[in-house]
């Protein structure tokens, strides 16, 4: 799962994952894998441990043209992907299972990650 790739269709917003190399298309267009960049302070997601879960929040715009489309928790053996939608606040709970990488996709700026 460490090599999981994320694809997001700019036309319909579809989020597709692949566990390795793949040729992916959506809406008649070939999609390139998103290249997550390490999140700086302005793009970080706040992660708070609450019992056996991570409670994730962000001060990110959630408008129709600019929002976080998905949040994924990737560990060595599994991935949890949660779809998020515009005009909803970003408040996500994911199971806390060891260490891993938090990856999310912004419809305007691409993919970001941070280690938890």
Short mmCIF file of C-alpha atoms in Angstrom, two decimals:
data_model
loop_
_atom_site.label_atom_id
_atom_site.label_comp_id
_atom_site.label_asym_id
_atom_site.label_seq_id
_atom_site.Cartn_x
_atom_site.Cartn_y
_atom_site.Cartn_z
CA UNK A 1 0.00 0.00 0.00
CA UNK A 2 2.98 2.32 0.28
CA UNK A 3 2.94 2.61 -3.53
CA UNK A 4 -0.76 3.41 -3.84
CA UNK A 5 -1.51 6.01 -6.50
CA UNK A 6 -4.37 8.47 -6.53
CA UNK A 7 -6.15 9.79 -9.61
CA UNK A 8 -8.79 12.53 -9.65
CA UNK A 9 -10.90 13.38 -12.69
CA UNK A 10 -11.04 17.16 -13.28
CA UNK A 11 -14.35 16.79 -15.14
CA UNK A 12 -16.52 14.76 -12.76
CA UNK A 13 -14.41 14.68 -9.57
CA UNK A 14 -14.15 10.88 -9.54
CA UNK A 15 -11.39 9.60 -7.22
CA UNK A 16 -9.64 6.42 -8.35
CA UNK A 17 -6.85 4.48 -6.64
CA UNK A 18 -4.39 1.87 -7.87
CA UNK A 19 -2.04 -0.25 -5.79
CA UNK A 20 0.69 0.05 -8.44
CA UNK A 21 1.26 1.15 -12.02
CA UNK A 22 -2.00 1.60 -13.94
CA UNK A 23 -3.41 3.31 -16.98
CA UNK A 24 -6.55 5.09 -15.79
CA UNK A 25 -9.09 7.09 -17.75
CA UNK A 26 -12.33 8.83 -16.84
CA UNK A 27 -14.76 10.95 -18.88
CA UNK A 28 -12.83 10.06 -22.04
CA UNK A 29 -9.53 11.47 -20.78
CA UNK A 30 -6.41 9.68 -19.55
CA UNK A 31 -5.58 10.61 -15.96
CA UNK A 32 -2.09 11.04 -14.58
CA UNK A 33 -1.38 9.96 -11.01
CA UNK A 34 -1.39 12.74 -8.45
CA UNK A 35 2.05 13.42 -6.98
CA UNK A 36 1.45 14.21 -3.30
CA UNK A 37 3.71 16.93 -1.94
CA UNK A 38 4.61 17.31 1.71
CA UNK A 39 2.13 19.70 3.30
CA UNK A 40 3.42 23.03 4.51
CA UNK A 41 1.84 24.88 7.44
CA UNK A 42 -0.85 26.48 5.26
CA UNK A 43 -2.04 23.10 3.91
CA UNK A 44 -1.72 20.86 6.98
CA UNK A 45 -4.62 18.93 8.42
CA UNK A 46 -5.03 18.95 12.19
CA UNK A 47 -5.04 15.40 13.58
CA UNK A 48 -6.19 14.84 17.15
CA UNK A 49 -6.13 11.39 18.76
CA UNK A 50 -9.57 10.69 20.26
CA UNK A 51 -9.73 7.23 21.87
CA UNK A 52 -8.98 4.76 19.04
CA UNK A 53 -9.52 7.22 16.15
CA UNK A 54 -7.90 10.20 14.50
CA UNK A 55 -10.20 13.24 14.36
CA UNK A 56 -9.16 15.31 11.35
CA UNK A 57 -10.07 18.94 10.72
CA UNK A 58 -8.72 21.66 8.42
CA UNK A 59 -9.08 25.37 7.85
CA UNK A 60 -9.37 24.82 4.12
CA UNK A 61 -11.98 26.34 1.79
CA UNK A 62 -14.77 23.88 1.06
CA UNK A 63 -16.41 25.68 -1.86
CA UNK A 64 -17.62 24.06 -5.07
CA UNK A 65 -14.61 25.18 -7.08
CA UNK A 66 -12.00 24.68 -4.35
CA UNK A 67 -12.26 21.96 -1.73
CA UNK A 68 -10.62 18.84 -0.37
CA UNK A 69 -12.17 16.00 -2.37
CA UNK A 70 -10.83 13.05 -0.35
CA UNK A 71 -8.77 12.10 2.67
CA UNK A 72 -6.91 8.77 2.77
CA UNK A 73 -5.08 7.07 5.62
CA UNK A 74 -2.41 4.76 4.18
CA UNK A 75 -0.50 2.23 6.26
CA UNK A 76 1.74 -0.66 5.21
CA UNK A 77 -1.12 -3.10 4.70
CA UNK A 78 -4.33 -1.09 4.22
CA UNK A 79 -5.88 2.16 3.12
CA UNK A 80 -8.98 3.97 4.34
CA UNK A 81 -10.37 6.50 1.85
CA UNK A 82 -13.06 9.00 2.82
CA UNK A 83 -14.76 11.13 0.21
CA UNK A 84 -15.48 14.71 1.26
CA UNK A 85 -17.79 17.20 -0.40
CA UNK A 86 -17.97 20.96 -0.98
CA UNK A 87 -19.99 23.10 1.40
CA UNK A 88 -19.43 20.60 4.25
CA UNK A 89 -16.89 21.30 6.97
CA UNK A 90 -13.88 19.04 6.87
CA UNK A 91 -14.36 16.86 9.95
CA UNK A 92 -13.31 13.25 9.45
CA UNK A 93 -12.78 10.33 11.83
CA UNK A 94 -10.54 7.45 10.80
CA UNK A 95 -9.42 4.40 12.77
CA UNK A 96 -6.06 4.89 14.47
CA UNK A 97 -3.94 1.94 13.38
CA UNK A 98 -0.22 2.40 13.93
CA UNK A 99 1.83 4.85 11.92
CA UNK A 100 1.08 5.87 8.38
CA UNK A 101 0.65 8.59 5.82
CA UNK A 102 -2.32 10.90 5.58
CA UNK A 103 -2.98 11.88 1.95
CA UNK A 104 -5.62 14.31 0.71
CA UNK A 105 -6.54 15.81 -2.62
CA UNK A 106 -7.44 19.46 -3.19
CA UNK A 107 -9.41 20.21 -6.34
CA UNK A 108 -7.27 23.29 -7.00
CA UNK A 109 -3.77 22.54 -5.66
CA UNK A 110 -3.39 18.76 -6.06
CA UNK A 111 -2.43 16.16 -3.47
CA UNK A 112 -0.65 16.64 -0.17
CA UNK A 113 0.56 14.32 2.57
CA UNK A 114 1.74 14.34 6.15
CA UNK A 115 3.02 11.56 8.36
CA UNK A 116 1.18 10.61 11.54
#
